[in-house]
mmCIF file of C-alpha atoms in Angstrom:
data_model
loop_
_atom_site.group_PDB
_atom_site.id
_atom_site.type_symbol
_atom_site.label_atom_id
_atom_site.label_comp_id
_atom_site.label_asym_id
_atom_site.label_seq_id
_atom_site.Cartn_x
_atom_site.Cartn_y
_atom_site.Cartn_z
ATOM 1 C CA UNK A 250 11.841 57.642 128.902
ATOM 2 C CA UNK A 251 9.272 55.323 130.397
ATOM 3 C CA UNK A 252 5.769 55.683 131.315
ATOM 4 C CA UNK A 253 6.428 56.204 135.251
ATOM 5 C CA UNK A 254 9.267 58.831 134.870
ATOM 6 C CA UNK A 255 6.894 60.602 131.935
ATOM 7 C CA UNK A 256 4.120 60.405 134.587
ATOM 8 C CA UNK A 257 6.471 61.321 137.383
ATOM 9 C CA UNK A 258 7.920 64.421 135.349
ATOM 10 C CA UNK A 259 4.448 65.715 134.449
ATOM 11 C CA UNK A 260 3.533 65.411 137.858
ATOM 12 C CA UNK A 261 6.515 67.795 139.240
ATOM 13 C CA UNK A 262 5.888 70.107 136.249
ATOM 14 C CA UNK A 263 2.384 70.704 137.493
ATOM 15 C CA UNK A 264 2.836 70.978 141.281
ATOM 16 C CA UNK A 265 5.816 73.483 140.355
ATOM 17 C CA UNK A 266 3.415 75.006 138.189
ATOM 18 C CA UNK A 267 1.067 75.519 140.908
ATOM 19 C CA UNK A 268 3.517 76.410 143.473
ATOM 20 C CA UNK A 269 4.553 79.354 141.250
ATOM 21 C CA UNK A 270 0.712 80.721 141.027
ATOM 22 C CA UNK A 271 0.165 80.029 144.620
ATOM 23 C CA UNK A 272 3.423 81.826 145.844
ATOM 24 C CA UNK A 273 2.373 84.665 142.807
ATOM 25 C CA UNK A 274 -1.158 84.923 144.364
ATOM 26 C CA UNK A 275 0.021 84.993 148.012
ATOM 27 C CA UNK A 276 2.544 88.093 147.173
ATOM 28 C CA UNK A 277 -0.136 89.853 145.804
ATOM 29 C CA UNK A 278 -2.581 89.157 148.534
ATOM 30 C CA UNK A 279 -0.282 91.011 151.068
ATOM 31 C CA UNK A 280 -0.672 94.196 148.880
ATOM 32 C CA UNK A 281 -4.463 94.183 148.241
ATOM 33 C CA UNK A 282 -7.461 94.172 151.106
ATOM 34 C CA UNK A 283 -8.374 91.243 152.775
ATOM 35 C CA UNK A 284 -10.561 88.266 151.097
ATOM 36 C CA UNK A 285 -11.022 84.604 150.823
ATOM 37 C CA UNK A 286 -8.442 82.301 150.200
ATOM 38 C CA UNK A 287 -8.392 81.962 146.286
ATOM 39 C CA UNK A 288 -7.877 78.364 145.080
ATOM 40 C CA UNK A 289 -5.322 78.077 142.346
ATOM 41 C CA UNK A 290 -6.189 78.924 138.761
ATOM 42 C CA UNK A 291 -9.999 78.753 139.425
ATOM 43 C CA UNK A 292 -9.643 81.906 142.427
ATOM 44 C CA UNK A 293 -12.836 82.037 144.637
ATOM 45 C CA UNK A 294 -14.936 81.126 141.531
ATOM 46 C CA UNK A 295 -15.734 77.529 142.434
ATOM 47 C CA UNK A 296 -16.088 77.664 146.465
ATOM 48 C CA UNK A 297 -19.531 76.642 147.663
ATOM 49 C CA UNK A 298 -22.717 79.175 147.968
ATOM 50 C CA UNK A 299 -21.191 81.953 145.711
ATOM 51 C CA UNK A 300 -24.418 82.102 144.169
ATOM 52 C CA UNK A 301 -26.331 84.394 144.656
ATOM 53 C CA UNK A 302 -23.285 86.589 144.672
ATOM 54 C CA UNK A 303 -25.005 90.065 146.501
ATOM 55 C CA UNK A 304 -25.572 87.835 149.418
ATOM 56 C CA UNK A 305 -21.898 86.308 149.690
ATOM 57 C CA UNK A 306 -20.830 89.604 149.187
ATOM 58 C CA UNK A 307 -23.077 91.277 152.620
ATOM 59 C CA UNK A 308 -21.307 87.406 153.914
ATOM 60 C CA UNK A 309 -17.936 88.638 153.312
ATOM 61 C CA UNK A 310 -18.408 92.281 154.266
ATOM 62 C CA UNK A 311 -19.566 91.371 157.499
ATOM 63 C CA UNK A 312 -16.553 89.350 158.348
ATOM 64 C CA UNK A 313 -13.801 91.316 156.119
ATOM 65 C CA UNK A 314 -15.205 94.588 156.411
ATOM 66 C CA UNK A 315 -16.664 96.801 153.658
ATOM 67 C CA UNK A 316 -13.817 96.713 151.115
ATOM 68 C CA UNK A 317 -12.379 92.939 150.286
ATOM 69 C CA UNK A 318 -10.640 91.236 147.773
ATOM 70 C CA UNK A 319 -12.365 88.538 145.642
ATOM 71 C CA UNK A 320 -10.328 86.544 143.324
ATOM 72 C CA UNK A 321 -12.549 85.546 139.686
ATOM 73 C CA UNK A 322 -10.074 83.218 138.369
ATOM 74 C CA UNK A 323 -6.462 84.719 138.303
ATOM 75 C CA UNK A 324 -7.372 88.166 138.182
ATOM 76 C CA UNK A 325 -8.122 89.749 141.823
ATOM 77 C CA UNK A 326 -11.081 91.959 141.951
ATOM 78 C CA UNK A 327 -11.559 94.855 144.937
ATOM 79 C CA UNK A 328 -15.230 94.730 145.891
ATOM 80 C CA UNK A 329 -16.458 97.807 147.860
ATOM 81 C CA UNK A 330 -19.596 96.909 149.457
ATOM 82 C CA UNK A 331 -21.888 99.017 151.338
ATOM 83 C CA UNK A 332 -23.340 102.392 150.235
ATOM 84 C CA UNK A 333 -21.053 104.794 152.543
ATOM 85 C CA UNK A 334 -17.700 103.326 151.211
ATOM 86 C CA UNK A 335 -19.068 103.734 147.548
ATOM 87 C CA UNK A 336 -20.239 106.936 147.638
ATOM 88 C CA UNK A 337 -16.773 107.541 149.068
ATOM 89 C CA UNK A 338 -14.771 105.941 146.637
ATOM 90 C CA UNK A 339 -17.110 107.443 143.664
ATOM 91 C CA UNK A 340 -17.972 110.865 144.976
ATOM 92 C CA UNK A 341 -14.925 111.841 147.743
ATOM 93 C CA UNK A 342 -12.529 110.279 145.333
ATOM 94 C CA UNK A 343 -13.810 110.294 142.091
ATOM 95 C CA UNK A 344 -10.212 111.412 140.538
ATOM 96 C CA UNK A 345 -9.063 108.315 141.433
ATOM 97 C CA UNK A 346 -11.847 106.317 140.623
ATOM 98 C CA UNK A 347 -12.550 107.653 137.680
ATOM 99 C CA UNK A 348 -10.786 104.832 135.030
ATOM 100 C CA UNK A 349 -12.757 102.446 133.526
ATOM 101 C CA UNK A 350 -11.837 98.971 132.534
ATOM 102 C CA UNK A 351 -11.139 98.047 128.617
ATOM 103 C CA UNK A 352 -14.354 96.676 127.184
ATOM 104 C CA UNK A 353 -13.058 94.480 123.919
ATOM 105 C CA UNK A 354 -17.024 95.375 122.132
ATOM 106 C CA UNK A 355 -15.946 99.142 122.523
ATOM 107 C CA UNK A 356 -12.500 99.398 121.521
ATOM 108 C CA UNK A 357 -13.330 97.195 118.368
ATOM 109 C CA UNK A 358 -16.104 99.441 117.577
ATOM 110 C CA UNK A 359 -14.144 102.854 118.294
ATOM 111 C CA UNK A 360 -11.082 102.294 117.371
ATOM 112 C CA UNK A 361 -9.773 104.153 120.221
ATOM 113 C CA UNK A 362 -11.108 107.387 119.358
ATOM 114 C CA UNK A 363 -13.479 109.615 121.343
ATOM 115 C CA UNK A 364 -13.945 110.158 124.814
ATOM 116 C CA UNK A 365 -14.777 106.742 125.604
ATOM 117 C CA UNK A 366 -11.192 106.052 124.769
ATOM 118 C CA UNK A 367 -9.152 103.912 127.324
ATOM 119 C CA UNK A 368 -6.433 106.650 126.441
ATOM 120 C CA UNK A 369 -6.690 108.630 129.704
ATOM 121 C CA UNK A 370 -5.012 111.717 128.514
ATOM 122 C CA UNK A 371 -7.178 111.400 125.502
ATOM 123 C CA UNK A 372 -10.333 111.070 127.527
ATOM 124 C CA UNK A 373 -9.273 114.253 129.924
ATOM 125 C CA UNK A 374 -9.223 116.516 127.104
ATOM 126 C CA UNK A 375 -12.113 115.608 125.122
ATOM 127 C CA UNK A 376 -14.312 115.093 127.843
ATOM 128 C CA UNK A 377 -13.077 119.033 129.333
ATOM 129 C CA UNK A 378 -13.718 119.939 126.461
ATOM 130 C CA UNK A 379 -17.432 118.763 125.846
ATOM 131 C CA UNK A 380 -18.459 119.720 129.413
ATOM 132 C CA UNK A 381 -17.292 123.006 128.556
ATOM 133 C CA UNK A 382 -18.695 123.410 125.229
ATOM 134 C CA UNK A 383 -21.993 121.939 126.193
ATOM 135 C CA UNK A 384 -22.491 123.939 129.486
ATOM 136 C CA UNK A 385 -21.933 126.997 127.219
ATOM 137 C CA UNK A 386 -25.063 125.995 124.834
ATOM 138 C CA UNK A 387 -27.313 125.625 127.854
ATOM 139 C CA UNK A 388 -26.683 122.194 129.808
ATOM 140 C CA UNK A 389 -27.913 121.997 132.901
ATOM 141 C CA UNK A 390 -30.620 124.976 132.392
ATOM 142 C CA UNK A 391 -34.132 124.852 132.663
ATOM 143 C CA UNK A 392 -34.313 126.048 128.895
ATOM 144 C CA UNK A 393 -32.063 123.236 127.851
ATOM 145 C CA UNK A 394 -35.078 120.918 127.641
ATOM 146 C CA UNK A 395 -37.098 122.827 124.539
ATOM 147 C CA UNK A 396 -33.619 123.615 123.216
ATOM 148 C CA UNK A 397 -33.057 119.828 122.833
ATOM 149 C CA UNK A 398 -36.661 118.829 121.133
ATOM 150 C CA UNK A 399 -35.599 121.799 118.807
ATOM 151 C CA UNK A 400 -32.648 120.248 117.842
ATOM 152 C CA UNK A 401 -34.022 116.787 117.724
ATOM 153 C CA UNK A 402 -36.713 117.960 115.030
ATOM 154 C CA UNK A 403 -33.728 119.416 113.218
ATOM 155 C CA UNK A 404 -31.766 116.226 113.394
ATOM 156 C CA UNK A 405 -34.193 114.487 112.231
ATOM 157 C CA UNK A 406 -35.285 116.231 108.782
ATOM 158 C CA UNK A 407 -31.092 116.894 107.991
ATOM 159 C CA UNK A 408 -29.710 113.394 109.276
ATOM 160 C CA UNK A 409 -29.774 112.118 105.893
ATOM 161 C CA UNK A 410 -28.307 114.514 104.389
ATOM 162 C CA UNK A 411 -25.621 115.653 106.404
ATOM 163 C CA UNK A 412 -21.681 114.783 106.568
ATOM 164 C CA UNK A 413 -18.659 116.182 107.477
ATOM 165 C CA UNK A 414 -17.724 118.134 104.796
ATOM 166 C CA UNK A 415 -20.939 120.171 104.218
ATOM 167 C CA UNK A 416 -20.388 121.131 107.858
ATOM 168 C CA UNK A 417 -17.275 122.394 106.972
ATOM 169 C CA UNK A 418 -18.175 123.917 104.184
ATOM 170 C CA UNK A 419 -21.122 125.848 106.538
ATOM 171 C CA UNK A 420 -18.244 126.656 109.189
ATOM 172 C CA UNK A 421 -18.762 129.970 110.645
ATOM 173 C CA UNK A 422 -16.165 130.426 113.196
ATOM 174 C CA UNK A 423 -17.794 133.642 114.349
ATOM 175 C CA UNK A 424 -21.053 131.613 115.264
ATOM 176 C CA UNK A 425 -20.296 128.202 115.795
ATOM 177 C CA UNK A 426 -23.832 126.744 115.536
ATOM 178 C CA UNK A 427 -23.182 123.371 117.746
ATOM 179 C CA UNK A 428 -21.002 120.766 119.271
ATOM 180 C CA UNK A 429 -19.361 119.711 115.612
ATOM 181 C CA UNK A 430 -18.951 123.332 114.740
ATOM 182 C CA UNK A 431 -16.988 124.262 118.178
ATOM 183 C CA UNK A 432 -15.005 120.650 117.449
ATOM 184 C CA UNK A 433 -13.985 121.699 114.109
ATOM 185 C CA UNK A 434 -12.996 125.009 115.125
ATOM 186 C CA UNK A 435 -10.823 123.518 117.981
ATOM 187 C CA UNK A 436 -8.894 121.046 115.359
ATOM 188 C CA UNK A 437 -7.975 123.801 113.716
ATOM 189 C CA UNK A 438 -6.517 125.859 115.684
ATOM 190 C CA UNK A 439 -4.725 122.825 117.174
ATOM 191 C CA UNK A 440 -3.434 121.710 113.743
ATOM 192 C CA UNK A 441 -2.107 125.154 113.116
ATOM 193 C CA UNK A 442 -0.295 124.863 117.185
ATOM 194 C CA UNK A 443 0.819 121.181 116.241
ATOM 195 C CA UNK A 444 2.484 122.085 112.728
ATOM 196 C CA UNK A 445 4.946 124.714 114.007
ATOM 197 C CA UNK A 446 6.448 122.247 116.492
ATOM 198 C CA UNK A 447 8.971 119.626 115.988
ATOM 199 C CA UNK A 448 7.685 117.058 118.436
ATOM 200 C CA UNK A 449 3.912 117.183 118.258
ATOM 201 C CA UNK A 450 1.719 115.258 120.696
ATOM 202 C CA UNK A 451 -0.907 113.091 119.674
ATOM 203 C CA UNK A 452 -3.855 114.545 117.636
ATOM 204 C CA UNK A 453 -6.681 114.732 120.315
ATOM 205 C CA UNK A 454 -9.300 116.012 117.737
ATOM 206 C CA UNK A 455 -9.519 114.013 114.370
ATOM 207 C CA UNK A 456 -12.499 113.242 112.592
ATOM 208 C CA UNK A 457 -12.378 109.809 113.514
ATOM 209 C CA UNK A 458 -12.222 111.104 117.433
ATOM 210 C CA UNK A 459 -14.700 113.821 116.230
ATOM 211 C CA UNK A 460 -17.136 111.056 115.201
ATOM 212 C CA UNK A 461 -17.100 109.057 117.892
ATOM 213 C CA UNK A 462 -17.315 111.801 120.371
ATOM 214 C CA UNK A 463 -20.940 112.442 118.974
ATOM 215 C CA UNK A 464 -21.507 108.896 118.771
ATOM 216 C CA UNK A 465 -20.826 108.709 122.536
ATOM 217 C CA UNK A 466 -23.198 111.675 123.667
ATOM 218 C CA UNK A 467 -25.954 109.881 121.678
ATOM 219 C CA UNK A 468 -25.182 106.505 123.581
ATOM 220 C CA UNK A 469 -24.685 107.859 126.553
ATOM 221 C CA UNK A 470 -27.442 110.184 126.830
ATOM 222 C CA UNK A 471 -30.171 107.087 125.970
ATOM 223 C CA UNK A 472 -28.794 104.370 128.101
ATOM 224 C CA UNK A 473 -27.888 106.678 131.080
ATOM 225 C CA UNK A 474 -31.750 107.359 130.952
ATOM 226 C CA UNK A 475 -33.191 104.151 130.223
ATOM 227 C CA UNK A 476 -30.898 102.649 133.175
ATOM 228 C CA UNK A 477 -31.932 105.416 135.372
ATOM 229 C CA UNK A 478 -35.820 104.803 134.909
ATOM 230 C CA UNK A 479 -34.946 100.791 135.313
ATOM 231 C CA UNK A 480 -33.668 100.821 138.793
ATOM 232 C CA UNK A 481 -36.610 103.513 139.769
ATOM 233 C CA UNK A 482 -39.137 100.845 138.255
ATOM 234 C CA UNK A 483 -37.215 98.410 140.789
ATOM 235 C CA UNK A 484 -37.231 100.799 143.634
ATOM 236 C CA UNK A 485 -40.901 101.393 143.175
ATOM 237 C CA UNK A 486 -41.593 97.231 142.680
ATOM 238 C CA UNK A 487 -39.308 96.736 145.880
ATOM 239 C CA UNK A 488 -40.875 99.485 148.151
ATOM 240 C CA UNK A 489 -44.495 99.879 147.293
ATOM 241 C CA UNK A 490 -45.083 102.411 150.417
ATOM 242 C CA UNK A 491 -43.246 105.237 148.441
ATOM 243 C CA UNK A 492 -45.797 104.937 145.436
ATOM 244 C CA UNK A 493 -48.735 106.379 147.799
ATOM 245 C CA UNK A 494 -46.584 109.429 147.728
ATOM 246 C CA UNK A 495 -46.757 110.459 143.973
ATOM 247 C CA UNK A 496 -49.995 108.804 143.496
ATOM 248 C CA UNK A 497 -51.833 110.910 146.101
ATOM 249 C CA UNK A 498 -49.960 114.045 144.558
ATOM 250 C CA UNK A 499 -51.541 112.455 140.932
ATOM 251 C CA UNK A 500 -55.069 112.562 141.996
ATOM 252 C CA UNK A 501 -54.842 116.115 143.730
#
């Protein structure tokens, strides 16, 4: 084969190539919202003044409305823009919008277990099951606070010193003294359900999943906070006005 029928071949291979993504892209265009036109391969990544991106985004919503389709490479990405269609989506359908995407740091780190497992039916029951337990020790009630600088003082002088198996050792299923204790208890009586069938479902509460699960409160409990005071620092730095509020309050 020569050099122009090598270059001519090539040539055909990549426009057919890029036919294929094009006509791929275009079918599923007609079953998402409306967007820019994506180029091939590099989507709407590359078209001019994407940066800064909130302000292409108000540019879109204006002309497609407040839910479009923005295409970051091959991958198409639903934007909802707007605070009304969010709180929608988040809060009037949270059900549905309650998955969350698989985050490669996190499932190396977890393994997969615990409630911030991609494993939806996984996640269900654990996280039922902490709300529950948790609400029962106090969550949510104005004596919840002391409760939890009790139990950090605790922490603190037995962290070293304790593991697994002295807690199971200290089990007292007739007053479970915490989250682990109720956890444990739970495993059990699910190992005992799980060994008198033939086709058991998957083990929901291991001490891997067990682990992890307390590993998660801790994580989330910190960064939920320390994102929480962020964007009030930024609401504060954004709209001065509202600071006269607390700060007359302050020197009352």
């Amino acid at each position: 084969m020569d050099a122009g029928s090598a270059v001519v071949l090539i040539t055909l291979l990549l426009l057919s190539i890029l036919w294929f993504l094009g006509w791929r892209t275009g079918r599923k265009r007609s079953q998402l919202p409306p967007g820019p036109a994506p180029w091939p391969i590099l989507g709407n990544l590359w078209q001019k003044d994407v940066l800064p991106l909130y302000r292409t985004y108000q540019k879109l919503s204006s002309r497609y409305g407040p839910i479009f389709t923005v295409w970051l490479g091959l991958k198409p990405v639903v934007v909802l823009c707007g605070y009304e269609v969010v709180k929608d989506a988040l809060v009037g359908h949270s059900e549905e919008f309650g998955g969350r995407p698989e985050i490669p740091l996190l499932v190396q780190l977890s393994k997969d277990y615990g409630f911030v497992s991609n494993n939806e039916k996984k996640w269900r029951e654990l996280r039922r099951f902490t709300l529950s337990t948790l609400r029962d020790f106090g969550m949510g009630k104005s004596s919840m606070s002391q409760r939890v600088q009790q139990e950090a003082q605790h922490l603190v002088e037995l962290l070293a010193e304790l593991k697994v198996e002295l807690h199971k050792l200290t089990l007292d299923p007739s007053c479970p003294r915490d989250y682990i204790d109720c956890f444990l208890m739970k495993a059990e009586k699910v190992e005992v359900v799980q060994s008198g069938e033939k086709n058991s479902s998957e083990n929901m509460y291991s001490n891997e999943d067990l682990i992890m699960s307390v590993f998660n409160l801790f994580g989330a409990g910190t960064v939920t906070t320390s994102n929480s005071l962020v964007f009030c620092v930024l609401i504060l730095a954004k709209y001065p006005h509202i600071q006269d509020g607390p700060t007359l309050a302050y020197e009352r």
